[in-house]
Coordinates of C-alpha atoms in Angstrom, one line a residue:
M586 CA 55.8 101.7 151.3
H587 CA 53.5 103.0 154.3
I588 CA 50.0 104.1 154.8
D589 CA 49.2 106.0 158.1
I590 CA 45.9 105.0 159.0
A591 CA 46.3 106.2 162.8
G592 CA 43.1 107.8 164.1
L593 CA 41.2 106.5 161.1
P594 CA 37.8 104.7 162.0
P595 CA 37.6 101.1 160.3
E596 CA 34.8 102.1 158.7
R597 CA 36.7 104.4 156.4
I598 CA 38.7 101.4 155.1
V599 CA 36.7 99.9 152.0
F600 CA 36.7 97.1 149.6
E601 CA 35.4 98.0 146.4
I602 CA 35.4 96.8 142.6
S603 CA 36.0 99.2 139.9
P604 CA 35.6 98.3 136.1
L605 CA 37.9 101.3 135.1
A606 CA 41.0 100.0 137.2
E607 CA 40.2 96.5 135.9
L608 CA 40.2 97.8 132.5
G609 CA 43.7 99.5 133.0
L610 CA 45.1 96.3 134.1
A611 CA 43.4 94.3 131.0
L612 CA 45.0 96.8 128.7
H613 CA 48.4 96.2 130.3
A614 CA 48.1 92.7 130.2
L615 CA 47.4 93.1 126.5
S616 CA 50.3 95.0 125.9
E617 CA 52.8 93.4 128.4
P618 CA 52.0 89.8 128.2
G619 CA 55.2 89.0 129.7
H620 CA 54.2 90.2 133.0
H621 CA 51.4 88.0 133.1
P622 CA 52.0 84.2 132.0
G623 CA 48.7 83.1 133.1
L624 CA 47.0 85.5 130.7
H625 CA 48.5 84.5 127.3
G626 CA 45.6 82.9 126.0
W627 CA 43.1 85.8 126.8
A628 CA 45.6 88.4 125.5
T629 CA 46.4 86.4 122.5
A630 CA 42.7 85.8 121.5
T631 CA 41.6 89.4 122.3
A632 CA 44.5 90.9 120.4
A633 CA 43.7 88.9 117.3
A634 CA 39.9 90.1 117.4
L635 CA 40.8 94.0 117.9
E636 CA 39.8 96.1 114.8
P637 CA 42.6 97.8 113.2
G638 CA 41.6 101.1 114.3
L639 CA 41.1 100.4 117.9
A640 CA 44.6 98.7 118.0
D641 CA 46.0 101.5 116.6
R642 CA 44.6 103.9 119.0
L643 CA 45.5 101.8 121.8
H644 CA 48.8 101.9 120.6
E645 CA 48.9 105.6 120.8
A646 CA 48.0 105.7 124.6
E647 CA 49.7 102.4 125.7
F648 CA 52.1 104.2 127.7
L649 CA 49.5 105.1 130.2
W650 CA 49.4 101.5 131.3
R651 CA 52.1 99.5 129.6
N652 CA 54.9 101.1 131.6
T653 CA 53.3 102.9 134.3
F654 CA 50.0 102.4 136.0
S655 CA 48.4 105.8 135.5
D656 CA 46.0 107.3 138.3
V657 CA 43.6 108.1 135.6
F658 CA 42.2 104.4 136.3
M659 CA 41.3 105.2 139.8
P660 CA 40.0 108.8 139.5
F661 CA 37.6 108.3 142.5
A662 CA 40.6 108.5 144.7
G663 CA 41.4 112.1 143.3
V664 CA 38.0 113.7 143.3
R665 CA 38.3 116.1 146.3
G666 CA 36.1 115.5 149.1
G667 CA 35.3 112.1 147.6
D668 CA 34.1 108.8 149.6
G669 CA 36.4 106.5 148.0
R670 CA 33.4 104.9 146.1
T671 CA 33.8 103.5 142.7
G672 CA 31.2 103.4 139.9
S673 CA 29.2 100.4 139.5
T674 CA 29.6 100.3 135.7
L675 CA 32.3 101.5 133.3
A676 CA 30.3 104.3 132.7
E677 CA 29.9 105.5 136.0
D678 CA 33.8 105.2 136.6
L679 CA 34.1 107.4 133.5
D680 CA 31.8 110.0 134.8
I681 CA 33.9 110.2 138.1
L682 CA 37.0 110.4 135.7
D683 CA 35.3 113.4 134.1
A684 CA 34.8 114.9 137.6
L685 CA 38.5 115.1 138.3
D686 CA 39.9 118.5 138.1
D687 CA 42.0 119.3 135.0
E688 CA 45.2 119.6 137.2
R689 CA 44.9 116.2 138.8
F690 CA 44.0 114.7 135.5
V691 CA 47.0 116.0 133.7
A692 CA 49.4 114.9 136.7
A693 CA 48.3 111.4 136.3
A694 CA 48.3 111.5 132.6
V695 CA 51.9 112.6 132.7
E696 CA 52.9 110.5 135.5
F697 CA 55.1 108.3 132.8
T698 CA 57.2 111.3 132.6
C699 CA 57.5 112.5 136.2
A700 CA 57.6 109.3 138.2
G701 CA 60.7 110.5 140.0
Q702 CA 58.4 113.3 141.6
Y703 CA 55.2 111.2 141.9
D704 CA 55.0 111.8 145.8
T705 CA 56.8 115.1 146.0
G706 CA 53.8 117.4 145.6
A707 CA 55.6 118.9 142.7
P708 CA 53.8 121.9 141.0
S709 CA 51.6 121.4 138.0
P710 CA 52.9 121.4 134.3
L711 CA 49.8 123.3 133.6
T712 CA 50.6 126.4 135.7
D713 CA 54.5 125.9 136.4
A714 CA 56.8 126.4 133.3
A715 CA 59.6 124.5 134.7
M716 CA 57.7 121.6 135.1
R717 CA 55.9 121.5 131.8
G718 CA 59.8 121.7 130.3
R719 CA 60.6 119.0 132.2
A720 CA 57.4 116.9 131.2
L721 CA 58.1 117.6 127.6
D722 CA 61.7 116.6 127.9
L723 CA 61.3 113.4 129.8
A724 CA 58.3 112.5 127.1
A725 CA 61.0 113.2 124.3
A726 CA 63.1 110.4 125.9
R727 CA 60.2 108.1 125.7
G728 CA 59.3 108.6 122.0
P729 CA 57.3 110.5 119.6
K730 CA 53.9 109.4 120.6
Q731 CA 54.7 110.3 124.1
T732 CA 56.1 113.9 123.2
E733 CA 53.0 114.6 121.0
F734 CA 50.5 113.4 123.7
T735 CA 52.1 115.3 126.3
R736 CA 52.1 118.6 124.0
Q737 CA 48.5 118.1 123.4
L738 CA 47.5 117.3 126.9
L739 CA 49.3 120.8 128.3
S740 CA 47.8 122.9 125.7
D741 CA 44.2 121.3 125.4
P742 CA 43.2 118.7 128.2
A743 CA 39.7 119.1 127.5
T744 CA 40.4 117.5 124.0
V745 CA 42.6 114.7 125.4
R746 CA 40.0 113.9 128.1
R747 CA 37.4 113.3 125.4
W748 CA 39.4 111.4 123.1
L749 CA 40.4 109.2 126.1
R750 CA 37.0 108.6 127.3
R751 CA 35.9 107.5 123.8
L752 CA 38.8 105.2 123.7
F753 CA 37.9 103.6 126.9
E754 CA 34.2 103.5 125.8
D755 CA 35.2 101.6 122.5
C756 CA 37.2 99.3 124.5
D757 CA 34.1 98.3 126.5
Q758 CA 32.3 97.5 123.3
A759 CA 35.0 95.6 121.7
F760 CA 35.8 93.3 124.3
F761 CA 35.8 94.6 128.0
S762 CA 32.3 94.5 128.4
A763 CA 32.2 90.6 128.2
T764 CA 35.4 90.5 130.2
W765 CA 34.0 92.3 132.9
R766 CA 31.0 90.1 133.2
R767 CA 33.1 87.2 133.5
V768 CA 35.3 88.4 136.4
Q769 CA 33.1 90.8 138.4
V770 CA 31.2 87.9 140.2
Q771 CA 34.7 86.9 141.5
L772 CA 35.7 90.2 142.4
A773 CA 32.7 91.2 144.1
A774 CA 32.7 87.9 146.1
D775 CA 36.3 88.7 147.2
A776 CA 35.6 92.2 148.3
R777 CA 32.6 90.9 150.4
H778 CA 34.8 88.4 151.9
K779 CA 37.5 90.9 153.0
T780 CA 34.8 93.4 154.3
E781 CA 33.4 90.6 156.5
V782 CA 37.1 89.9 157.7
L783 CA 37.5 93.6 158.4
R784 CA 34.3 93.7 160.2
R785 CA 34.8 90.6 162.3
K786 CA 38.8 90.5 162.8
G787 CA 40.0 93.8 162.4
V788 CA 42.2 95.6 160.1
A789 CA 45.5 93.6 160.6
A790 CA 43.5 90.3 159.7
A791 CA 42.0 92.1 156.6
M792 CA 45.4 93.0 155.7
G793 CA 46.9 89.9 155.9
A794 CA 44.0 88.4 153.9
V795 CA 44.8 90.8 151.2
S796 CA 48.3 89.9 150.8
A797 CA 51.2 88.4 152.7
A798 CA 53.2 91.8 151.5
L799 CA 51.1 93.7 153.8
S800 CA 51.3 94.2 157.7
L801 CA 49.8 96.5 160.0
D802 CA 51.7 98.1 163.1
E803 CA 48.6 98.4 165.3
E804 CA 50.4 100.6 167.8
A805 CA 51.7 103.0 165.4
G806 CA 48.6 102.9 163.0
L807 CA 50.8 102.2 160.0
I808 CA 50.1 99.7 157.2
S809 CA 53.5 98.6 155.5
I810 CA 53.6 97.0 152.1
D811 CA 56.5 95.0 150.8
K812 CA 57.4 96.7 147.6
L813 CA 60.8 97.5 146.1
S814 CA 59.9 101.4 146.4
V815 CA 59.7 103.9 148.6
G816 CA 56.4 106.0 149.4
R817 CA 54.1 107.1 152.1
A818 CA 50.5 108.0 152.2
D819 CA 48.3 109.6 154.9
A820 CA 45.0 108.0 154.9
A821 CA 43.5 110.2 157.3
G822 CA 44.7 113.7 155.9
S823 CA 43.7 113.1 152.3
A824 CA 42.3 116.2 150.5
A825 CA 40.2 113.8 148.4
G826 CA 38.4 112.4 151.4
A827 CA 39.7 110.5 154.4
G828 CA 40.0 106.7 153.9
L829 CA 41.7 103.9 152.4
T830 CA 40.2 101.9 149.3
L831 CA 41.3 98.3 148.4
I832 CA 40.4 97.1 145.1
P833 CA 40.8 93.4 144.0
T834 CA 41.8 92.7 140.3
S835 CA 41.6 89.4 138.2
F836 CA 44.2 90.7 135.8
G837 CA 46.8 92.2 138.1
W838 CA 49.1 89.4 139.3
P839 CA 52.1 89.8 140.3
H840 CA 51.6 93.5 140.7
L841 CA 50.5 94.9 144.0
M842 CA 49.6 98.8 143.2
V843 CA 49.8 101.4 145.7
L844 CA 48.1 105.1 144.9
H845 CA 50.0 107.4 147.2
A846 CA 49.9 110.8 145.3
P847 CA 49.9 113.6 147.7
G848 CA 46.3 114.8 148.4
W849 CA 44.7 111.7 146.8
R850 CA 43.0 109.1 148.9
P851 CA 45.3 106.0 149.1
V852 CA 44.5 103.0 147.1
I853 CA 45.6 99.2 147.3
Q854 CA 45.1 97.4 144.2
Y855 CA 45.8 93.5 144.9
P856 CA 45.4 90.4 142.8
V857 CA 42.8 87.8 143.8
H858 CA 45.0 84.8 142.2
A859 CA 48.6 84.0 141.2
P860 CA 49.1 81.8 138.1
E861 CA 51.8 79.5 137.9
L862 CA 55.2 80.6 136.0
P863 CA 57.0 78.5 133.5
S864 CA 59.6 76.2 135.0
P865 CA 62.9 77.5 135.8
A866 CA 65.7 77.3 133.2
S867 CA 69.0 75.2 134.0
V868 CA 71.0 76.4 136.8
E869 CA 74.1 77.0 134.7
L870 CA 73.9 81.0 135.0
L871 CA 72.2 80.7 138.4
Q872 CA 75.3 81.7 140.6
L873 CA 76.2 84.4 138.2
R874 CA 72.6 86.0 138.0
M875 CA 72.0 85.7 141.5
E876 CA 75.3 87.6 142.5
A877 CA 74.4 90.2 140.1
L878 CA 71.0 90.8 141.9
A879 CA 72.6 90.7 145.6
H880 CA 73.5 94.4 145.4
P881 CA 70.5 96.6 146.8
M882 CA 70.9 99.1 144.1
R883 CA 70.7 96.6 141.2
M884 CA 67.6 95.4 142.9
R885 CA 66.0 98.9 142.5
L886 CA 67.3 99.3 139.2
C887 CA 65.7 95.9 138.0
R888 CA 62.3 97.3 139.5
N889 CA 62.6 100.3 137.2
L890 CA 63.8 98.3 134.2
A891 CA 61.1 95.6 134.5
R892 CA 58.3 98.2 133.6
S893 CA 60.0 100.1 131.0
P894 CA 63.3 101.1 129.1
Y895 CA 65.1 103.6 130.5
T896 CA 68.2 105.7 129.8
T897 CA 71.2 106.0 132.3
G898 CA 70.5 109.4 132.9
E899 CA 66.9 108.8 133.7
L900 CA 68.2 105.9 136.1
A901 CA 70.8 108.2 137.9
D902 CA 68.0 111.0 138.4
A903 CA 65.6 108.5 139.8
H904 CA 68.0 107.1 142.2
G905 CA 70.1 109.9 143.1
I906 CA 73.6 108.4 142.0
T907 CA 75.8 109.4 139.2
P908 CA 75.3 108.1 135.7
P909 CA 78.8 106.2 135.9
E910 CA 77.7 104.5 138.9
V911 CA 74.4 103.5 137.2
S912 CA 76.6 102.4 134.0
R913 CA 78.9 99.9 136.4
H914 CA 75.5 98.3 137.9
L915 CA 74.0 98.0 134.4
A916 CA 77.3 96.4 133.2
V917 CA 77.1 93.7 135.8
L918 CA 73.5 93.0 135.0
K919 CA 74.3 92.8 131.4
K920 CA 77.0 90.3 131.8
A921 CA 74.4 88.1 133.5
G922 CA 72.3 88.2 130.5
L923 CA 69.4 89.9 132.6
V924 CA 69.5 93.4 130.8
T925 CA 69.1 94.5 127.2
T926 CA 69.9 97.6 125.5
R927 CA 68.7 99.3 122.0
R928 CA 69.4 102.7 120.7
R929 CA 66.5 104.8 119.8
G930 CA 68.1 108.0 117.9
R931 CA 70.4 109.7 120.3
Y932 CA 68.9 107.7 123.4
V933 CA 70.2 104.3 124.6
L934 CA 67.4 102.5 126.6
H935 CA 67.9 99.7 129.0
A936 CA 65.3 97.0 130.0
L937 CA 65.0 94.0 132.0
D938 CA 64.7 90.7 129.9
L939 CA 61.4 89.3 131.7
T940 CA 61.8 85.9 130.1
V941 CA 64.9 85.5 131.8
V942 CA 63.9 87.0 135.1
A943 CA 60.8 84.6 135.1
R944 CA 63.2 81.6 134.9
L945 CA 64.8 82.8 138.4
G946 CA 61.3 82.2 140.0
S947 CA 58.2 83.5 140.9
D948 CA 59.4 85.0 143.9
F949 CA 62.0 87.6 142.3
L950 CA 59.6 88.3 139.5
E951 CA 56.8 89.1 141.7
G952 CA 59.3 91.3 143.9
V953 CA 60.3 93.4 141.2
L954 CA 57.0 93.9 139.6
R955 CA 55.1 94.3 142.7

């Protein structure tokens, strides 16, 4: 992935902390503890303390953070003419979310149905009948909750926006305010440190301090992010305000997220620490599994399957290959015990077994989840 910063003044590159962005990753850790072995204690205790009503409401909307990191958690990047600054409190971040126009809010909220067109600048499903139909069809493959949410969102976005804000406010009252008080000191210190590195040593040093996965081609003015995904953003030409925002997170490892939606300000959300993964399993199946993963297309399929169950057709559409080709790759991954399959109605869904993958080592797990 690449972010073009050619001609961008260094002062337009900012390090910020965001309560709403951190809440999104906290919710992700609650729903996908397999991605975050170092947070099992927090996730278990927090989930056990949730009131049943709030737990049910979180379950209704978990596709916004479980399988896809929805851009609704970074609204500051999408407000037209914005400066990339986040709120100092969750309430302020939610006020910024309220300022996001309906088309961008809806695009971010239905990202789980349109991930294959994330960076294409496709028309809004609010105004384009074909995109509306596509969003509803893809939501149906995800399940009835996603279908109903998408239908309501497209017919009455204002009601869904109010519902979602209230949900986040109730999360804050139930558990997040205490969590944020605990982690914000570390995050603020990290943001200050990286800002000082940027000021004193320049952009290349600051990117290196953020992550070894980031590098800068100073001559081309191009930041490269080593991820198993393809995308490009122009930090100087964003309709939401020229610049680049970087946000540290305590809950994010091993994810390194890059917001690169067209017209939005680019954002990099990076983890500030990396907990240890469990010890690897025995090496009996190691050769078979590594051979299965040696193919670049199977690596790309694993990136999808690590985040969410997918049908063969969805994988074929996302990668521009035929369903039989996808089936052949999936057969190799299944033989190695890396992929599980389950049926839901007329859909057959495939998913990466994160427990098995974790035993292959932290480098691979971090690579497919980055």
